[in-house]
PDB file of C-alpha atoms in Angstrom:
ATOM      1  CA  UNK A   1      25.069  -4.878  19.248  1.00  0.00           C
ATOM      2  CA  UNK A   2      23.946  -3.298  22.580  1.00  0.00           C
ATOM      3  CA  UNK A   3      22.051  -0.658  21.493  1.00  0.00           C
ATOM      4  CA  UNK A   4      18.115  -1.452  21.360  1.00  0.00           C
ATOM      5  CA  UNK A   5      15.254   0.720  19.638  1.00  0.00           C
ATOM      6  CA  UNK A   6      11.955   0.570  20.166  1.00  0.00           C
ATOM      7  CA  UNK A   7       9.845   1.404  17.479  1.00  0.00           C
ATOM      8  CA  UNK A   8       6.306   1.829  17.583  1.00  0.00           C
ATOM      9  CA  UNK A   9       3.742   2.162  14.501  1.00  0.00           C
ATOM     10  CA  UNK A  10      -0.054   1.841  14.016  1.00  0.00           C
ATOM     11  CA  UNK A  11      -2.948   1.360  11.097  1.00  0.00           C
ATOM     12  CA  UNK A  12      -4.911  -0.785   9.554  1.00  0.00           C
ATOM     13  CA  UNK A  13      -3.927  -3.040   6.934  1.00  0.00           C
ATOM     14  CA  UNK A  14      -1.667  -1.433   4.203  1.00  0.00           C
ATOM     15  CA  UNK A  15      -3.050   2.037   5.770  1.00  0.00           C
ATOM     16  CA  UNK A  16      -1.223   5.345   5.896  1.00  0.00           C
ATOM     17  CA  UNK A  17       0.727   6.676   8.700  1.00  0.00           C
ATOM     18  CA  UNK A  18      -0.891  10.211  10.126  1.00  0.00           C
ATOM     19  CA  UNK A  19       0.637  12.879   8.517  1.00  0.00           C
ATOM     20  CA  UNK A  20       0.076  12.119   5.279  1.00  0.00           C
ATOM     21  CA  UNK A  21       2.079  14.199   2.460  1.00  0.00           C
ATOM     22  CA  UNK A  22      -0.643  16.768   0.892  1.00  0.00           C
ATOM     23  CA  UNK A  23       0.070  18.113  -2.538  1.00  0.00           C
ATOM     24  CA  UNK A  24      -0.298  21.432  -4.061  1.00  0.00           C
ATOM     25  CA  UNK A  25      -0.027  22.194  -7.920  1.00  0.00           C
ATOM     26  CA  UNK A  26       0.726  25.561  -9.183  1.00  0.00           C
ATOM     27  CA  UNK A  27      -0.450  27.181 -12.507  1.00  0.00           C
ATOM     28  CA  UNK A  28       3.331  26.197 -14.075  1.00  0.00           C
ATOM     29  CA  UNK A  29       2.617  22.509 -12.958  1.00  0.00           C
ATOM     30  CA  UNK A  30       4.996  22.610 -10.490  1.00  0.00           C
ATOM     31  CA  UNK A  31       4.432  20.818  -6.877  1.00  0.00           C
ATOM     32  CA  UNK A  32       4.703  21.580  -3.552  1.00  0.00           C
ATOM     33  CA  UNK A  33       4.214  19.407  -1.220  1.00  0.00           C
ATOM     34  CA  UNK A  34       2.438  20.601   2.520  1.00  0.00           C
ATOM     35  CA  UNK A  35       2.834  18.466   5.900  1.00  0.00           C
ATOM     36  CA  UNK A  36       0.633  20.410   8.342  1.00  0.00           C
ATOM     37  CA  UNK A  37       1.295  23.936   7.868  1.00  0.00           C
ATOM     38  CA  UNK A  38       4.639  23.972   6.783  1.00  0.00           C
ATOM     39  CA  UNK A  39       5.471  23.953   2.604  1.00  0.00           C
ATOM     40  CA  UNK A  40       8.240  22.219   1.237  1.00  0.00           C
ATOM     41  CA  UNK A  41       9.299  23.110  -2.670  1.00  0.00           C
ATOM     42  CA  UNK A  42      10.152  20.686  -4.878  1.00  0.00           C
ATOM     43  CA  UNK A  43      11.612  20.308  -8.523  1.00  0.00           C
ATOM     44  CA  UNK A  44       8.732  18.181  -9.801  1.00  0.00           C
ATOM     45  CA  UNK A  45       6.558  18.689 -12.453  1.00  0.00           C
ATOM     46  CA  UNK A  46       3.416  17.251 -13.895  1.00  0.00           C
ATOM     47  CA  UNK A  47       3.906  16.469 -16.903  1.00  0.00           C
ATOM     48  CA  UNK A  48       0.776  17.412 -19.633  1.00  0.00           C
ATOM     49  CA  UNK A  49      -1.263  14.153 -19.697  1.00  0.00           C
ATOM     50  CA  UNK A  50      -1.242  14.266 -15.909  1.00  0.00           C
ATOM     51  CA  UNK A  51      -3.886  16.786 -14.842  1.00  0.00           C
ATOM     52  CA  UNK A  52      -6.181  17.316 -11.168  1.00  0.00           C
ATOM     53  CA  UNK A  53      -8.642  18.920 -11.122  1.00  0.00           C
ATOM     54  CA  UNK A  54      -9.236  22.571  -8.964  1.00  0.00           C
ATOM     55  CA  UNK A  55      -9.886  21.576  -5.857  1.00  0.00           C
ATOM     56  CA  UNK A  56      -9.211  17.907  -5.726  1.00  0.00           C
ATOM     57  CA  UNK A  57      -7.896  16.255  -2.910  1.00  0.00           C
ATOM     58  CA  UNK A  58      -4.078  15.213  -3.791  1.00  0.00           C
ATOM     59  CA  UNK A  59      -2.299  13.341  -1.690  1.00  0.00           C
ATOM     60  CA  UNK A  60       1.460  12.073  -1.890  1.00  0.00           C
ATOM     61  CA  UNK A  61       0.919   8.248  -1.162  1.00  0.00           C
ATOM     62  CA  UNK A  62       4.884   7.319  -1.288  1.00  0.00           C
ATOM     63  CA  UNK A  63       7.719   9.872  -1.181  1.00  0.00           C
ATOM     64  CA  UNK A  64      11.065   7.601  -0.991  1.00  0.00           C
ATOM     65  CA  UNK A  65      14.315   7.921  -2.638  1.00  0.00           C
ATOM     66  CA  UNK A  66      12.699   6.061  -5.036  1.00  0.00           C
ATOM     67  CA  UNK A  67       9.348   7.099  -6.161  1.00  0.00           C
ATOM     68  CA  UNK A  68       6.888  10.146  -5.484  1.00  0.00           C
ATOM     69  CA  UNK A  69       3.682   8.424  -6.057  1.00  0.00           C
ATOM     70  CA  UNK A  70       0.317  10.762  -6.128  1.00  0.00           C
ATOM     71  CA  UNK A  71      -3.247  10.001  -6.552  1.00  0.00           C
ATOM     72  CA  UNK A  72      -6.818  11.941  -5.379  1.00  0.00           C
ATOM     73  CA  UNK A  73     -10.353  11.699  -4.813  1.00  0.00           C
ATOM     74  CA  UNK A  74     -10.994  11.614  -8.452  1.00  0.00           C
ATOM     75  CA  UNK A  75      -8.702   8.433  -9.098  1.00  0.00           C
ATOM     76  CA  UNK A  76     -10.271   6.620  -6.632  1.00  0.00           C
ATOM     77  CA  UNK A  77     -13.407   4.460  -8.718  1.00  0.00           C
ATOM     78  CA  UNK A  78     -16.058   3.058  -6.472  1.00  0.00           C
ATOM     79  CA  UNK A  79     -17.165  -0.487  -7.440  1.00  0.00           C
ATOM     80  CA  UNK A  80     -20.341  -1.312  -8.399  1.00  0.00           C
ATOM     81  CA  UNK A  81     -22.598  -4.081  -7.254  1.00  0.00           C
ATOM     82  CA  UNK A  82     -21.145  -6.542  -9.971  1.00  0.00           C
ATOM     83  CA  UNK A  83     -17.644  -5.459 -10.091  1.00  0.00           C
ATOM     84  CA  UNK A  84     -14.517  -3.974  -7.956  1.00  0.00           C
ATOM     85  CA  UNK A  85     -13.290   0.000  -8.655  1.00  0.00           C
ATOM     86  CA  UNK A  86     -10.401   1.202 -10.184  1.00  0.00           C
ATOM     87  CA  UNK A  87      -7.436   3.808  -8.316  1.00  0.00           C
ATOM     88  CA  UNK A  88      -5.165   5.111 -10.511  1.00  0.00           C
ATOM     89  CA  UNK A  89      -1.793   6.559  -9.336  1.00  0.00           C
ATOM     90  CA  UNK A  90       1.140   8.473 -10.598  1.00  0.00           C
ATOM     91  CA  UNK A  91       4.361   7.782 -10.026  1.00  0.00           C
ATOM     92  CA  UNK A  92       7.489   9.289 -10.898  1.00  0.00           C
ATOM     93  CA  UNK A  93      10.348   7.158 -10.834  1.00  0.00           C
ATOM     94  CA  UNK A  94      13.413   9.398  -9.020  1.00  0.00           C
ATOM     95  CA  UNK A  95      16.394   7.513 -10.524  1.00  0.00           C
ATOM     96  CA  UNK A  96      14.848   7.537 -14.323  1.00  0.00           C
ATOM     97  CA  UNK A  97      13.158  11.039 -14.025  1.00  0.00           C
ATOM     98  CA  UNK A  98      10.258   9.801 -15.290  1.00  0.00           C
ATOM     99  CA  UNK A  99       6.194   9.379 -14.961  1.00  0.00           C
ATOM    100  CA  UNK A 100       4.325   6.416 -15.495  1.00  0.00           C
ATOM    101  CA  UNK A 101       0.706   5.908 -14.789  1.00  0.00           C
ATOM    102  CA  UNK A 102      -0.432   2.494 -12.566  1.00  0.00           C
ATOM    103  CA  UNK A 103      -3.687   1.655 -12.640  1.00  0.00           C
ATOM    104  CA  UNK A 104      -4.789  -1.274  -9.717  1.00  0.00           C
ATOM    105  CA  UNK A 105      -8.192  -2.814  -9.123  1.00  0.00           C
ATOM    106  CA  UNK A 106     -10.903  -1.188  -6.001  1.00  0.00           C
ATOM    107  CA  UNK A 107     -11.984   1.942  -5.345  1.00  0.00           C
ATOM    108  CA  UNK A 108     -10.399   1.976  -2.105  1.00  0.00           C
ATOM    109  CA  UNK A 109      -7.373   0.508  -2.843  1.00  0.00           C
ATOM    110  CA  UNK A 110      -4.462   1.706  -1.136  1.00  0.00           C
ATOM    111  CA  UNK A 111      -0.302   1.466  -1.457  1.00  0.00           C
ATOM    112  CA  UNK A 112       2.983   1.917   0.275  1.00  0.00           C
ATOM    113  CA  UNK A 113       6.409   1.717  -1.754  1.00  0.00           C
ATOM    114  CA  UNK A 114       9.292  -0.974  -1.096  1.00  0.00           C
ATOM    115  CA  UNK A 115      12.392  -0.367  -2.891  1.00  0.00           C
ATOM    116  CA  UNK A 116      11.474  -0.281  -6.719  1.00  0.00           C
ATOM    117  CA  UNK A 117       7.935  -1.749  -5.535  1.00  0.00           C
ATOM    118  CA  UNK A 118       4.384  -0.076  -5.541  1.00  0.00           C
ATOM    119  CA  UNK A 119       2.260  -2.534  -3.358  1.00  0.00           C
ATOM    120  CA  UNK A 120      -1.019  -2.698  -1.846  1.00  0.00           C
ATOM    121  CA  UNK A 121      -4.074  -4.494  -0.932  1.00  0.00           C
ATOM    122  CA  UNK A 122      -7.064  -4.421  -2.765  1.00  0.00           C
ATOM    123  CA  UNK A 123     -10.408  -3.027  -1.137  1.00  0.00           C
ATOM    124  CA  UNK A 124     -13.433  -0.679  -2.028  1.00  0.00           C
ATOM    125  CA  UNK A 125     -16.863   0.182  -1.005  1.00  0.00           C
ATOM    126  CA  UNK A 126     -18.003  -2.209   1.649  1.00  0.00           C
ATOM    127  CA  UNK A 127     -20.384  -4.881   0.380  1.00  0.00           C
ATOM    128  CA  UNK A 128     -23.337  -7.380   0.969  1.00  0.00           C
ATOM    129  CA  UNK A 129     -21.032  -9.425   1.580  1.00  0.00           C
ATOM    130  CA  UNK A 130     -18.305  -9.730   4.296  1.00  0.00           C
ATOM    131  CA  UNK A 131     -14.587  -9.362   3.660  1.00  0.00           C
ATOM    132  CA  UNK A 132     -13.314 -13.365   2.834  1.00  0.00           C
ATOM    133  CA  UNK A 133     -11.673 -15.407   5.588  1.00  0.00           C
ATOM    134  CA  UNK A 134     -13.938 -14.369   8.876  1.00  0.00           C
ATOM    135  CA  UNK A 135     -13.516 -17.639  10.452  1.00  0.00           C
ATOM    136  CA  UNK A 136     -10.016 -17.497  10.400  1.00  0.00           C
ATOM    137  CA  UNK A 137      -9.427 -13.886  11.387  1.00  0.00           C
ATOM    138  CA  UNK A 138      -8.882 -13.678  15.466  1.00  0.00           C
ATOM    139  CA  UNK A 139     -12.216 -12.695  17.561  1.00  0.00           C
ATOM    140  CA  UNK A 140     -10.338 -11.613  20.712  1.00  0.00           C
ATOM    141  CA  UNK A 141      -8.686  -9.047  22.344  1.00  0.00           C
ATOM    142  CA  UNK A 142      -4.899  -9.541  22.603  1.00  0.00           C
ATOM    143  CA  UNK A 143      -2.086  -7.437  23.992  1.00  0.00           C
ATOM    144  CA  UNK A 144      -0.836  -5.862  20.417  1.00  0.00           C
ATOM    145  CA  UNK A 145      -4.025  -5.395  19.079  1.00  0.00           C
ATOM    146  CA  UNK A 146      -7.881  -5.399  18.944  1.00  0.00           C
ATOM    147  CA  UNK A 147      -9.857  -7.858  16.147  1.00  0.00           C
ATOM    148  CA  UNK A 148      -9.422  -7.110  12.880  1.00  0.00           C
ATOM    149  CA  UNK A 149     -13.303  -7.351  11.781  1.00  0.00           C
ATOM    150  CA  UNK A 150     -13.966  -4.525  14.334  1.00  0.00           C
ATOM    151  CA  UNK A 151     -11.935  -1.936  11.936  1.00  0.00           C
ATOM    152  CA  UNK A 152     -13.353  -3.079   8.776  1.00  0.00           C
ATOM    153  CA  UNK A 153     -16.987  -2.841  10.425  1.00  0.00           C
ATOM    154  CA  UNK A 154     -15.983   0.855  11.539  1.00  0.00           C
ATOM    155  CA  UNK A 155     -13.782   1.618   8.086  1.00  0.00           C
ATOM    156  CA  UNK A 156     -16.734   0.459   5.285  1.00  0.00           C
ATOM    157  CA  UNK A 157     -14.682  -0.996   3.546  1.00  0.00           C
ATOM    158  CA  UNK A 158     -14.477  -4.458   1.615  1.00  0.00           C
ATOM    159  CA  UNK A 159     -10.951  -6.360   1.728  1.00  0.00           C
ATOM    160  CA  UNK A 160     -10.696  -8.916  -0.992  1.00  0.00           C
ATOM    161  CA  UNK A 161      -7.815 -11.114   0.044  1.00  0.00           C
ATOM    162  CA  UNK A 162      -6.186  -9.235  -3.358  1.00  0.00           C
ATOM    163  CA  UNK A 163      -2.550  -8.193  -3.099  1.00  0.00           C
ATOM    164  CA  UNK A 164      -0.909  -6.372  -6.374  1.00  0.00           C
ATOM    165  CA  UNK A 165       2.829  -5.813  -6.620  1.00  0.00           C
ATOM    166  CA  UNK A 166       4.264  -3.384  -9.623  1.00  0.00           C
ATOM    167  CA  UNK A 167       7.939  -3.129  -9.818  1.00  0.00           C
ATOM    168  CA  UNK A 168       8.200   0.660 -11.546  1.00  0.00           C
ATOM    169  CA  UNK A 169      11.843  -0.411 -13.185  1.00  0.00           C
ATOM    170  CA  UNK A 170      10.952  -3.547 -15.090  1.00  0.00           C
ATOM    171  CA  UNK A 171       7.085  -2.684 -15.596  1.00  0.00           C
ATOM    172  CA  UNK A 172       6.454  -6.469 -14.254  1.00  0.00           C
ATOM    173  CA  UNK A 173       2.812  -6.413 -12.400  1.00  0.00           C
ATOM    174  CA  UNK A 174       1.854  -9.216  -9.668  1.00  0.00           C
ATOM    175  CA  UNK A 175      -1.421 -10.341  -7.968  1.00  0.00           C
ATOM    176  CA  UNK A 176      -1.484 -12.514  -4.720  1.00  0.00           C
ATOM    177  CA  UNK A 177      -4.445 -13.980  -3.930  1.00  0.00           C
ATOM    178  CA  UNK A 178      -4.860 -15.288  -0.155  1.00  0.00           C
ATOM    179  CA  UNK A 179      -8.747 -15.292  -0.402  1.00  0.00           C
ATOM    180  CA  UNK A 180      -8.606 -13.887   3.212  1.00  0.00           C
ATOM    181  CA  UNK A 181      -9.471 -10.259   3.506  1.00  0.00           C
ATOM    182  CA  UNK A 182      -7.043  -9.547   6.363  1.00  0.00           C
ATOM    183  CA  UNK A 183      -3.602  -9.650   4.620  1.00  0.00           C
ATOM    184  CA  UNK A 184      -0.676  -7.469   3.262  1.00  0.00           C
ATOM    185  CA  UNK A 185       2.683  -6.848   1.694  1.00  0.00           C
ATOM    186  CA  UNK A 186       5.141  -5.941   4.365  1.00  0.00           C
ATOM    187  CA  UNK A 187       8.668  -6.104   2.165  1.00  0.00           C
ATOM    188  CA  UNK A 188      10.070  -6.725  -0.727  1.00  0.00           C
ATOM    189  CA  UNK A 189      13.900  -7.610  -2.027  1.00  0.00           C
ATOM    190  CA  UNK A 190      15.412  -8.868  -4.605  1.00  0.00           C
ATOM    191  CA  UNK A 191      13.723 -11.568  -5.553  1.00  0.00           C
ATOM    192  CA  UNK A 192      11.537 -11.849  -2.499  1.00  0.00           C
ATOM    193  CA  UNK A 193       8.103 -11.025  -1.276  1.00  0.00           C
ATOM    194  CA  UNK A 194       7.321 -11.052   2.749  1.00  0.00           C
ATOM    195  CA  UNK A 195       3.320 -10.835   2.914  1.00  0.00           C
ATOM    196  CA  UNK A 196       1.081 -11.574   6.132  1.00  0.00           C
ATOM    197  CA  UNK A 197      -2.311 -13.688   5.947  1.00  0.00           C
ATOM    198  CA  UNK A 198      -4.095 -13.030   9.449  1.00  0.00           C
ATOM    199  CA  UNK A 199      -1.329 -14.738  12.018  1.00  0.00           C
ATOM    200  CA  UNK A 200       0.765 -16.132   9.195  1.00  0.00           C
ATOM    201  CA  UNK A 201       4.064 -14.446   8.358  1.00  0.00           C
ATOM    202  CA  UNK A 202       4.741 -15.806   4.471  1.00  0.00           C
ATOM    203  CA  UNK A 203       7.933 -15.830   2.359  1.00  0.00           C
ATOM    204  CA  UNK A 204       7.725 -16.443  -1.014  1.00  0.00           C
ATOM    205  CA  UNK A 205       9.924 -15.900  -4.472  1.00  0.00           C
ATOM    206  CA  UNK A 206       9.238 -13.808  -7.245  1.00  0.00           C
ATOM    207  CA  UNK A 207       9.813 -15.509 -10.731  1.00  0.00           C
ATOM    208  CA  UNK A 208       9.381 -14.723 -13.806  1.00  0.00           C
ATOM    209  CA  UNK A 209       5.964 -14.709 -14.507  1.00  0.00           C
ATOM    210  CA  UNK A 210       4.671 -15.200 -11.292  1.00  0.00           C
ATOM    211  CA  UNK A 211       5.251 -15.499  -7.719  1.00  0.00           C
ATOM    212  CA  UNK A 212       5.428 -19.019  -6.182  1.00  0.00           C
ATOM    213  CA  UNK A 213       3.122 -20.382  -3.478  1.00  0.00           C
ATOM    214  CA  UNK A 214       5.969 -19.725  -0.929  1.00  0.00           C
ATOM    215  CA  UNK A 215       6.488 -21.036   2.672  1.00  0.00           C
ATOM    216  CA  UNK A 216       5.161 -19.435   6.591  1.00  0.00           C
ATOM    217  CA  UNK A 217       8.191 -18.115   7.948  1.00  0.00           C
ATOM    218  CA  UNK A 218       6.454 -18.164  11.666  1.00  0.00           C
ATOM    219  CA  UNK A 219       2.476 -18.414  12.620  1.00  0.00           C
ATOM    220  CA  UNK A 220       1.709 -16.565  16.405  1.00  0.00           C
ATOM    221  CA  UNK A 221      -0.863 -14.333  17.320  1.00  0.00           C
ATOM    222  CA  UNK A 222       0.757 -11.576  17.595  1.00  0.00           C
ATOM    223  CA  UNK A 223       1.571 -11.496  13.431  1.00  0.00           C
ATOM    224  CA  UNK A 224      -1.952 -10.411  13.089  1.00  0.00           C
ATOM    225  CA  UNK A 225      -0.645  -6.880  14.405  1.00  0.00           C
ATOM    226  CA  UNK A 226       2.343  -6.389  12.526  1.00  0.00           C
ATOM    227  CA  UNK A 227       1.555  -4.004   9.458  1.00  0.00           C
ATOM    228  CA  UNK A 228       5.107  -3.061   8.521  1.00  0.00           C
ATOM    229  CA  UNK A 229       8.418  -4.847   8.405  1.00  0.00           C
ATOM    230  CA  UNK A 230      12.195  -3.357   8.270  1.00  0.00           C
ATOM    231  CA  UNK A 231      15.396  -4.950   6.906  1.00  0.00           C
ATOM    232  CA  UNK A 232      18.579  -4.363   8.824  1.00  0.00           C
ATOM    233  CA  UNK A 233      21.915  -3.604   7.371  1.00  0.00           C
TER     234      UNK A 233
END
């Protein structure tokens, strides 16, 4: 109880931490996986529907105990003017030994995995329009963090307010839809999803079907900063 950590972690919504996993496929379809210059062997294989092309950019988007989840340039597709992309990933599930393919909407999509859970927010190509929920997002400089709109100005990219949630055990597939561009999964457990819309920190329960319209666990400025969230033990 008297021992403190300080942890300290930053990105964009739902974005990757530097040092992101590269992968390498050999002629026998096995992988390797490279962070910086150092190569790290693995007993994976691609199995035969699962093909890159040469010289495609493959990147390892989740390595946990419980998935290895890869996609590339090529699986990312761009929207058009009257519709959102499409980014495809592959994920091998480590405690079945087994591939699946998961496709979720925008081009620019991008994922991080909780437990069983592939999640991520919804984005592509930036647009005419603006990403949803401007007037709500915060216009000011703060202590943890600069305004949102300034890195999706810089990044190009469209946020739709669109959260997806795939739990690779069951095969059940969610969408959240906060209609406010600047929100994200955070964690899930059990039967419960912890998401962020701008300053709001939301709980809500997975059903069935669906997941309910759940309840703000806290609302401060500093929320809008907080792109990751840990469970203690």
């Amino acid at each position: 109880m008297n021992d403190v950590v300080e942890i300290k972690a930053g990105g964009i919504p739902g974005g990757i931490i530097s040092g992101d996993f590269y992968i390498k496929v050999g002629s026998d379809s096995k992988l390797s996986i490279w962070v910086g210059r150092e190569k790290l062997t693995t007993n994976w294989r691609l199995p035969e529907n699962i093909i890159f092309s040469q010289g495609d950019n493959v990147v390892a988007y989740v390595n946990s105990n419980n998935m290895l989840v890869l996609s590339s340039r090529d699986n990312k597709q761009r929207s058009t003017a009257e519709e959102l992309g499409k980014s495809t990933y592959y994920v091998f599930n480590k405690r079945s030994s087994k591939w699946k393919i998961i496709g979720f909407p925008g081009g620019r999509t991008e994922v991080r995995g909780l437990n069983e859970w592939l999640v991520g927010y919804v984005a592509d190509i930036a647009r005419k329009t603006q990403s949803p929920g401007s007037d709500r997002r915060r216009k000011h400089m703060a202590e943890t963090g600069t305004p949102i709109d300034w890195r999706f100005d810089s990044a190009n990219v469209f946020f739709s307010g669109i959260l997806m949630l795939h739990n690779i055990n069951t095969g059940k597939e969610y969408k959240i839809i906060t209609s406010q561009g600047d929100s994200e999964v955070l964690w899930v457990n059990d039967s419960y999803v912890y998401y962020r819309v701008n300053d709001e920190l939301i709980k809500a329960r997975i059903l069935d079907q669906t997941i309910d319209t759940g309840h703000v666990l806290a609302k401060e400025d500093f929320i809008a900063d907080i792109h990751w969230a840990f469970e203690g033990r």
